[in-house]
Short mmCIF file of C-alpha atoms and ligand atoms in Angstrom, two decimals:
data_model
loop_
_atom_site.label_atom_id
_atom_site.label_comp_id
_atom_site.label_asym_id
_atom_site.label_seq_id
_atom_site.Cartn_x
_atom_site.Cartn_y
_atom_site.Cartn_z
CA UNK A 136 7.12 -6.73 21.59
CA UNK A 137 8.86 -10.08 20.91
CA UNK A 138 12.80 -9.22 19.72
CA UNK A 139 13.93 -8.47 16.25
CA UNK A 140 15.35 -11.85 16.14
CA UNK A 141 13.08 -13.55 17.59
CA UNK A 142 10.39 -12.24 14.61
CA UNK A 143 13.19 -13.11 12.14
CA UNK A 144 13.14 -16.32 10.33
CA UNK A 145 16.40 -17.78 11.38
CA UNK A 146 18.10 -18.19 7.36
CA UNK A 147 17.54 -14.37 6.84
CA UNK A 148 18.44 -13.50 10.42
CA UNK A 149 22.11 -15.39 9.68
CA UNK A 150 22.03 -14.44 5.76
CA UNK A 151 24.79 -12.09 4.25
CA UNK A 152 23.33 -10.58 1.67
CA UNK A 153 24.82 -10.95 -2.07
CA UNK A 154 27.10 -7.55 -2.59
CA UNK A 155 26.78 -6.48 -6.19
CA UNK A 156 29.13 -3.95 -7.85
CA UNK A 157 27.56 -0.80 -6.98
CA UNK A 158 27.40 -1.63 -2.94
CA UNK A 159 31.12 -2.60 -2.51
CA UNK A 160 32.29 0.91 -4.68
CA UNK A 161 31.31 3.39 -1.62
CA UNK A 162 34.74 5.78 -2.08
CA UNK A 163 35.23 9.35 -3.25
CA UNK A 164 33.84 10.50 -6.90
CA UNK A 165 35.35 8.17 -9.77
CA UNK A 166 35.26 8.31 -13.68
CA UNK A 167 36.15 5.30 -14.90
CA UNK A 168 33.75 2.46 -13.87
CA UNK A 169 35.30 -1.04 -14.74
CA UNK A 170 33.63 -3.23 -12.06
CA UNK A 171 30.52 -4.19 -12.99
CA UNK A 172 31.04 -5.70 -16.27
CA UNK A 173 28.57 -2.98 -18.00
CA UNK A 174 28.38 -1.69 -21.74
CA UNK A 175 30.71 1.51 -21.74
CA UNK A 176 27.92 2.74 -24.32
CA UNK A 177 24.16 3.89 -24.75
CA UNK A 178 24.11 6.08 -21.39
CA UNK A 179 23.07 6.66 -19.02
CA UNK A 180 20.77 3.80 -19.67
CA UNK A 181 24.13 1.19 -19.74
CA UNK A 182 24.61 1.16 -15.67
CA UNK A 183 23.48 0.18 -12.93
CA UNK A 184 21.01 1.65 -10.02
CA UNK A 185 22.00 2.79 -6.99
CA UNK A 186 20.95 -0.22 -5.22
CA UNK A 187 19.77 1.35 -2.36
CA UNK A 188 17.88 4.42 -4.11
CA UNK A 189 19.88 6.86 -2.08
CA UNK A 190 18.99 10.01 -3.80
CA UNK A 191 15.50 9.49 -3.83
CA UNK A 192 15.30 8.35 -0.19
CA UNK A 193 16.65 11.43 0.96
CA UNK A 194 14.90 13.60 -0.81
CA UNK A 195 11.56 11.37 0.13
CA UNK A 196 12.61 11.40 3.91
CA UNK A 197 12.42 15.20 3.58
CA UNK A 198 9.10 15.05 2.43
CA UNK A 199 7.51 12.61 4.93
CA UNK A 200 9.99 13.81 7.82
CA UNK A 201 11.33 10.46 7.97
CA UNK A 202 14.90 9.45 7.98
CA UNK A 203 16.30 7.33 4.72
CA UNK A 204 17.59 4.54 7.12
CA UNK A 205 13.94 4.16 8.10
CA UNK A 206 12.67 4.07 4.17
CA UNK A 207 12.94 0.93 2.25
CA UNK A 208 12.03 0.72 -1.53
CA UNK A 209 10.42 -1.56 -3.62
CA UNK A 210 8.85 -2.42 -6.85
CA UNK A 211 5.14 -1.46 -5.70
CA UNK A 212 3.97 -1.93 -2.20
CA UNK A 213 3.70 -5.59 -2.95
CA UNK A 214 7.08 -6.33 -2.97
CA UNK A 215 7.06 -4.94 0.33
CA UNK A 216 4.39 -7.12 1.01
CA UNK A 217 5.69 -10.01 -0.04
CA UNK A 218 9.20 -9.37 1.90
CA UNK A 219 7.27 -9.13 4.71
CA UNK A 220 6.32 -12.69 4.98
CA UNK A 221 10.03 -13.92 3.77
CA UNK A 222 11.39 -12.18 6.00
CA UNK A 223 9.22 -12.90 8.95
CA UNK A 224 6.89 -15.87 8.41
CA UNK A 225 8.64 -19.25 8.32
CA UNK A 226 6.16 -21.45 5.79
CA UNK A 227 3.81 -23.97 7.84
CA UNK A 228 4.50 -22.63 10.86
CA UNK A 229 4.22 -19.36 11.42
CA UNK A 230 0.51 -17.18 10.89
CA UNK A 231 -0.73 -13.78 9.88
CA UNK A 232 -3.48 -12.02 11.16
CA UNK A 233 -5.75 -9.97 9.04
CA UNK A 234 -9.00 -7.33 9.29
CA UNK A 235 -11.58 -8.64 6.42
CA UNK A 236 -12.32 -7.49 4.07
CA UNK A 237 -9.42 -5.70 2.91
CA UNK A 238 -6.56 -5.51 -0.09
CA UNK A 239 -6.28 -8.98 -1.43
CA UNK A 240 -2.43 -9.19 -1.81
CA UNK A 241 -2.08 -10.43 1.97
CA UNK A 242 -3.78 -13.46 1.48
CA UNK A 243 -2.42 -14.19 -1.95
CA UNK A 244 1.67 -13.34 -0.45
CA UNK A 245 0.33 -15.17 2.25
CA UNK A 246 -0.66 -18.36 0.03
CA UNK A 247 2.29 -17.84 -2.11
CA UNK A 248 4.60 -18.48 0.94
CA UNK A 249 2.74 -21.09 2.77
CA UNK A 250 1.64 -19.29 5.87
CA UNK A 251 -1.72 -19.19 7.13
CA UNK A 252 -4.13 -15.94 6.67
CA UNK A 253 -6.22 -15.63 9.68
CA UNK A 254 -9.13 -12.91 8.89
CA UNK A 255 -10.94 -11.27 11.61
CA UNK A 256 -14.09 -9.70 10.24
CA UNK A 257 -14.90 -5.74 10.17
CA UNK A 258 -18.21 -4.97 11.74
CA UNK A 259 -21.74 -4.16 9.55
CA UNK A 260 -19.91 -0.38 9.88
CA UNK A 261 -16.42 -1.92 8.74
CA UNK A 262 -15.39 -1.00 12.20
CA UNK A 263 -11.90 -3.28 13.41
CA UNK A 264 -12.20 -5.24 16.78
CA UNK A 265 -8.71 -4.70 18.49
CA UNK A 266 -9.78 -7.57 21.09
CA UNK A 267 -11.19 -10.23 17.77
CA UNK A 268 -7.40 -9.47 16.14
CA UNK A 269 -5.93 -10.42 19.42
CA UNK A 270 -7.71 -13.27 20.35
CA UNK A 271 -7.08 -14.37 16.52
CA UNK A 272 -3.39 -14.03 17.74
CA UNK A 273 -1.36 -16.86 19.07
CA UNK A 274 2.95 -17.05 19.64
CA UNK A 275 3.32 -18.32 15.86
CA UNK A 276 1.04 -14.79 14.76
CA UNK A 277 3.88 -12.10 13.12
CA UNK A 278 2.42 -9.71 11.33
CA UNK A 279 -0.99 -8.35 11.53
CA UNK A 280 -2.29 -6.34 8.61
CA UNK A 281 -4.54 -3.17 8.64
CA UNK A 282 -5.44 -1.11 6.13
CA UNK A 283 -6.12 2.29 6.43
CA UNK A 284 -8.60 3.63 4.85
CA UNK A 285 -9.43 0.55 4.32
CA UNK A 286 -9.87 -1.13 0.47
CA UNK A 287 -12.67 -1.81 -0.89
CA UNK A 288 -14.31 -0.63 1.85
CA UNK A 289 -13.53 3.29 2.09
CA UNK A 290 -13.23 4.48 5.51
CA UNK A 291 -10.59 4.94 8.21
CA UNK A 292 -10.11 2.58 11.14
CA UNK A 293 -10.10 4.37 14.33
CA UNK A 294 -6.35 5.74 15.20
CA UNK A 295 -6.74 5.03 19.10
CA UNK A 296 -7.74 1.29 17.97
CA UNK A 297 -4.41 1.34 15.88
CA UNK A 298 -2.85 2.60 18.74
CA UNK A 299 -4.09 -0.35 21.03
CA UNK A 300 -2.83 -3.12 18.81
CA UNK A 301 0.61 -1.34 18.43
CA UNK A 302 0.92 -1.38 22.17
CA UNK A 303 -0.84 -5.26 22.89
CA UNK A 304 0.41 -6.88 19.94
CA UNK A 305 4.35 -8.90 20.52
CA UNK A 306 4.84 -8.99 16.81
CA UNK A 307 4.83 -6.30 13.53
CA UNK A 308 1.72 -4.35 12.59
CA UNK A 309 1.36 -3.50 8.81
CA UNK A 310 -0.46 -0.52 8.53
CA UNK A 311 -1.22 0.24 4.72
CA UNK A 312 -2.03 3.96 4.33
CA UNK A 313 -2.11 3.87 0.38
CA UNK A 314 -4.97 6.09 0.67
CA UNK A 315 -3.83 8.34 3.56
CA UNK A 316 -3.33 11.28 1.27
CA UNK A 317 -6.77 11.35 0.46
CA UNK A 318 -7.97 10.94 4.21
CA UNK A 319 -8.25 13.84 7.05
CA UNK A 320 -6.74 11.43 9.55
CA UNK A 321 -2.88 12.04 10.19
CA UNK A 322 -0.80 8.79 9.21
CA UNK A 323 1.17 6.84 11.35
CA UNK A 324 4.42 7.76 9.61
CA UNK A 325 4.94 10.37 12.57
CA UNK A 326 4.96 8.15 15.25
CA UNK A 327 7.27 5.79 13.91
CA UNK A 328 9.62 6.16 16.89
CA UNK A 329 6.97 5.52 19.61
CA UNK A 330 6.42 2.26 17.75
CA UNK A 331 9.19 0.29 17.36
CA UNK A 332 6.82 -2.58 15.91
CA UNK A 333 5.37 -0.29 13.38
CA UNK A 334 5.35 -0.74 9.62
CA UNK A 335 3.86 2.01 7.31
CA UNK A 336 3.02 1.29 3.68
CA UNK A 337 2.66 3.91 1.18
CA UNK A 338 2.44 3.97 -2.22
CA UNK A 339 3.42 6.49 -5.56
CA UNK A 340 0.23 4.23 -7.68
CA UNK A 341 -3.01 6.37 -6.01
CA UNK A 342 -2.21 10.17 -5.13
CA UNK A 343 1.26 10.18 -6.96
CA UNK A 344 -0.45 9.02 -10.13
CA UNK A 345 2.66 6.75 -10.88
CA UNK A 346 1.27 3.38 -10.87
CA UNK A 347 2.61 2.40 -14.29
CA UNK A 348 6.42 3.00 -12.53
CA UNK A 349 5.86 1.02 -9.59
CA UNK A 350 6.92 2.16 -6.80
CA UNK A 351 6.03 1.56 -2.73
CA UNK A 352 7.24 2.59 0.47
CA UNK A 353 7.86 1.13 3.56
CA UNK A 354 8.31 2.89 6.43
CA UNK A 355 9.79 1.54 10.00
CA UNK A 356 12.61 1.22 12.71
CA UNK A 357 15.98 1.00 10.93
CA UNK A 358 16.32 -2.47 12.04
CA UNK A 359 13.00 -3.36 10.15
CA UNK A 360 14.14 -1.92 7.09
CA UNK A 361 17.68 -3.86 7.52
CA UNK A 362 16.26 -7.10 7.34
CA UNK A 363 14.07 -5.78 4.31
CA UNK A 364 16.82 -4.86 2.60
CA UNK A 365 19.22 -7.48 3.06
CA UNK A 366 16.37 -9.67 1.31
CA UNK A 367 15.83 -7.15 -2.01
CA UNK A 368 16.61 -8.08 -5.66
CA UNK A 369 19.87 -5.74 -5.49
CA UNK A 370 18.72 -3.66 -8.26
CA UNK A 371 14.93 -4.04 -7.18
CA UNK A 372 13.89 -0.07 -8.14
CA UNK A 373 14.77 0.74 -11.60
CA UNK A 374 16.88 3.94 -12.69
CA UNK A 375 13.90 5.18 -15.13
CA UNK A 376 11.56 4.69 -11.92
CA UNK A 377 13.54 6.52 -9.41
CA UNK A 378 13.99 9.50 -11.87
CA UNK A 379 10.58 9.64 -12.30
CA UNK A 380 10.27 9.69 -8.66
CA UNK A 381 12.30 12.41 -8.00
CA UNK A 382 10.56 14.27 -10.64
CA UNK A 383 7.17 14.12 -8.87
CA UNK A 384 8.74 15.06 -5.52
CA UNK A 385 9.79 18.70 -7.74
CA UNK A 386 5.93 18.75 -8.53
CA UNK A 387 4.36 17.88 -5.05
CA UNK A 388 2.58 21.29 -5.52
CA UNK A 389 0.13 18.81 -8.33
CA UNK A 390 -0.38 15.97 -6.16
CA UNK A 391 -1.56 18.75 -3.47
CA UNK A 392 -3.86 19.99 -6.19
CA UNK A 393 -4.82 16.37 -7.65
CA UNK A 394 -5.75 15.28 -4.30
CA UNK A 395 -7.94 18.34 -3.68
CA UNK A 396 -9.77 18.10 -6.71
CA UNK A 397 -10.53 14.24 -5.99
CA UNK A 398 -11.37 14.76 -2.30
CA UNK A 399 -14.22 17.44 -3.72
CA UNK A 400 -15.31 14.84 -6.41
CA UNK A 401 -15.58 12.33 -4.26
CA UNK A 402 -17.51 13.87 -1.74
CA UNK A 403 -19.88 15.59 -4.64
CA UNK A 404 -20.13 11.79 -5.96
CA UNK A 405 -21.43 10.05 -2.76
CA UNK A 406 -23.80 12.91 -2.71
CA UNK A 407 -25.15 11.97 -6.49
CA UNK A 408 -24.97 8.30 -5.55
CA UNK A 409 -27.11 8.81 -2.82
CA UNK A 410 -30.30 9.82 -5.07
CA UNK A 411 -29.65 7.18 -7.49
CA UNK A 412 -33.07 4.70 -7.60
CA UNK A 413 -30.65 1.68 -7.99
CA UNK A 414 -28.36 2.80 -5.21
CA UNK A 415 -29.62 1.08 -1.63
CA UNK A 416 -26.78 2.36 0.36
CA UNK A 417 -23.43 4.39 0.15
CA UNK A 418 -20.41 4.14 2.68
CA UNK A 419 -18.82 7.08 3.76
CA UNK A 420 -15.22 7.17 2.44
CA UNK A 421 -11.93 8.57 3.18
CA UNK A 422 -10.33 7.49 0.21
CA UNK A 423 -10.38 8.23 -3.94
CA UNK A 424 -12.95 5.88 -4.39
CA UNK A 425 -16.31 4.73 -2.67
CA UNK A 426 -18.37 1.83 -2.10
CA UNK A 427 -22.30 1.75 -2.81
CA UNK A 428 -24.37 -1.47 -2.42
CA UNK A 429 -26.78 -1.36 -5.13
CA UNK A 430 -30.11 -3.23 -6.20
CA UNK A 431 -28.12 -6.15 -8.34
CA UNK A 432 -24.49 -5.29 -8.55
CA UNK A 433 -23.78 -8.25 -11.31
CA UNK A 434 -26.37 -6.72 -13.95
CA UNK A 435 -25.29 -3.13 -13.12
CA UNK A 436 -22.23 -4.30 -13.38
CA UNK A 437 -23.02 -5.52 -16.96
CA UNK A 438 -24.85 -2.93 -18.13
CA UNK A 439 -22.05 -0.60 -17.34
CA UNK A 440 -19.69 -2.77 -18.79
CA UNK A 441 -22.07 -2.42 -22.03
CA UNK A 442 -22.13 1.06 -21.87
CA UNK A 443 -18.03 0.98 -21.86
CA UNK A 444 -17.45 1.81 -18.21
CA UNK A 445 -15.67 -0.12 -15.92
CA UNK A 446 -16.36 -0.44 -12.27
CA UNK A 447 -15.09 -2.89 -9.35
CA UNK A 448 -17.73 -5.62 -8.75
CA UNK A 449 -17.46 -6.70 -5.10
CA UNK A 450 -20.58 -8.82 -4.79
CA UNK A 451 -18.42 -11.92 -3.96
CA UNK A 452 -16.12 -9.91 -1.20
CA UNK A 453 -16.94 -10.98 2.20
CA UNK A 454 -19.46 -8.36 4.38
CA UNK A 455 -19.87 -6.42 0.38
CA UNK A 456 -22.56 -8.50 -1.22
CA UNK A 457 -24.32 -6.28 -3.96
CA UNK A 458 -21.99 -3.83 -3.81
CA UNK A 459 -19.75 -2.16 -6.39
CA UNK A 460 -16.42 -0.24 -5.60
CA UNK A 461 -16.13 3.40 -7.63
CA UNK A 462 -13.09 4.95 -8.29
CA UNK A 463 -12.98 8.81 -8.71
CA UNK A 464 -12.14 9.94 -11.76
CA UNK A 465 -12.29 13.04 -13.55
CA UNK A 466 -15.15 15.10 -13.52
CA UNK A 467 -16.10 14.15 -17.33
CA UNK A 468 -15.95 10.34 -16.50
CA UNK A 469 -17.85 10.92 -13.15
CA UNK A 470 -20.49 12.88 -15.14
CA UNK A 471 -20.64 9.82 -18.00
CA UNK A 472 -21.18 7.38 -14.80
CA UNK A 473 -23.83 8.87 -13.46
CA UNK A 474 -25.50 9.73 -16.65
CA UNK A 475 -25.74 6.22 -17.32
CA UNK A 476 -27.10 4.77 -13.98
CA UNK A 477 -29.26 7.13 -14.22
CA UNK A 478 -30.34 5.91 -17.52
CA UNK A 479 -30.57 2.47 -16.23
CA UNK A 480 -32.66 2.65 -13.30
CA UNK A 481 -33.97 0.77 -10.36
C1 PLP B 277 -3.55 0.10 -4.68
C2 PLP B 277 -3.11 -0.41 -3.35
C3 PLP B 277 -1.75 -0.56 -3.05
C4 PLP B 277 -0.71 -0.19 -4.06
O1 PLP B 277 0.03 -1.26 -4.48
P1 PLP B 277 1.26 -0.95 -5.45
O2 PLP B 277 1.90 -2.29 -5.57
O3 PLP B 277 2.14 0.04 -4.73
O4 PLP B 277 0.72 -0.41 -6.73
C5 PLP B 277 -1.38 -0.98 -1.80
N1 PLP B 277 -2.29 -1.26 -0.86
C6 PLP B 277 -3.60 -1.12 -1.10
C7 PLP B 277 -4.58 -1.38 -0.03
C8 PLP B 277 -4.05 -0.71 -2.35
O5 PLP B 277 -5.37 -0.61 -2.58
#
């Protein structure tokens, strides 16, 4: 692996970050806050965030068995995303690397900051090629992005691949495991200290059922999560979201259950799918939804969309021509799905 600095753009390797109120006021317990030029009324809603989410990164760290130095915070994984290539990917110059298809907020952060997205295509199994994402590599390559299970396409890439790229690969490796909760496979976030190049994204918008408070995770070496956070809004997780947070974490005994229950729908699903006339093929998935390439997937599409129920065309998605991405819901809405498919056909 190449150094820290030598990964980091130069201007945020030299940056000092901007030091609002609530980082420089570190000392024993106060009462009377008159530095940060807040309303003394309408609490608790008149101050500031802890900046730095302390709380809630301890009390996550417990959880995942992870240390809060090596937890950074943001609004949704994207903005972890999107630090990623500030951080690390000078405009014009520098390149990503990137299995295809997968989550299309690499390729848009990547557009957004002017670095080139180089994808290296899954196989006809949506299999990764650990060789293909090296030979995509050159000494401008930083990051390389894998998602795992992978989205829209449902399964797990293979762990001793992973492995291989962590241990060939001179720059960062951004493994996405928004779905990991909902997989068998064991996520990386345990063998974050073998991998010094490592970066683990997580999520509270799938298994936490939190997306409307935004909230994602990265996990890495302290020095990864340094540079992350020297970059961050100050105040880039909102109080209301990390109460909510710590909330879910004293009801992990439901997302246990939640999980469960979609894991057992999904699998029941792909089994209904399966005997559908209009239904040509289903992948096998590790994640809460499933993809199924189907006879026309723009007028099933439609006619679902008729029938009030929305689904994820993929037609247009690289390697998913005619194919339609299903998210799990309840048992109810699964039942009103395939009651209508059924109704419509071959
Ligand atoms: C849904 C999803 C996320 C979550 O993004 P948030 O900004 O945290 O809501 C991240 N990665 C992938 C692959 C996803 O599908």
């Amino acid at each position: 692996m190449k150094t820290l600095q030598e990964l980091t753009r130069p201007n945020i390797w030299k940056l000092k970050p901007y030091s609002s109120a609530r980082d420089e006021y570190k000392g024993i317990a106060a009462s009377v806050f008159l530095d940060a030029n807040e309303n003394p009324y309408n609490t608790p809603n008149n101050r500031y965030p802890d900046p730095l989410q302390w709380d809630l990164k301890k009390a996550l760290g417990k959880l995942k068995g992870v240390a809060p130095e090596n937890i950074f915070l943001g609004n949704g994984s994207d903005e972890a995303i999107d630090l990623m290539f500030r951080a690390f990917c000078e405009p014009c110059r520098d390149n990503v690397v990137a299995i295809e298809p997968t989550y299309g907020m690499y390729q848009v952060c990547a557009e957004i900051n002017e670095v080139e997205y180089r994808k290296v295509l899954l196989d006809e199994h949506f299999h990764l090629s650990v060789d293909k994402l090296l030979e995509a590599a050159d000494g401008h390559t930083k990051l390389v992005f894998l998602c795992s299970p992978n989205n829209p396409t449902g399964n797990d890439l293979d762990p001793a691949e992973i492995e291989r790229l962590l241990l060939n690969f001179d720059g960062l490796v951004v493994l996405d495991e928004a779905y990991n909760d909902f997989s068998d496979a064991p996520s990386f976030l345990k063998r974050l200290d073998e991998f010094p190049n490592l970066v683990v994204l997580q999520t509270f918008s799938k298994a936490w059922g939190c997306a409307a408070i935004r909230l994602g995770m990265a996990f890495a070496s302290a020095d990864i999560i340094g540079i992350l956070t020297k970059i961050k809004y100050p105040y880039n997780v909102n109080q209301l979201t990390q109460q909510q947070a710590m909330e879910m974490l004293h009801r992990y005994y439901e997302i246990e259950r939640w999980v469960d229950m979609l894991k057992e729908e999904r699998n029941r699903m792909e089994k209904e799918f399966a005997r559908l006339p209009c239904v040509k093929k289903v992948f096998p998935s590790n994640a809460n939804f499933f993809l199924v390439k189907v006879t026309d997937a723009v007028k099933i599409y439609n006619y679902l969309v008729g029938e009030g129920i929305i689904v994820r065309n993929r037609h247009t998605v690289t390697l998913c021509g005619n194919c339609l991405r299903i998210t799990v819901g309840t048992k109810m809405e699964n039942e009103t799905l395939l009651e209508a498919l059924r109704k419509y056909g071959v």
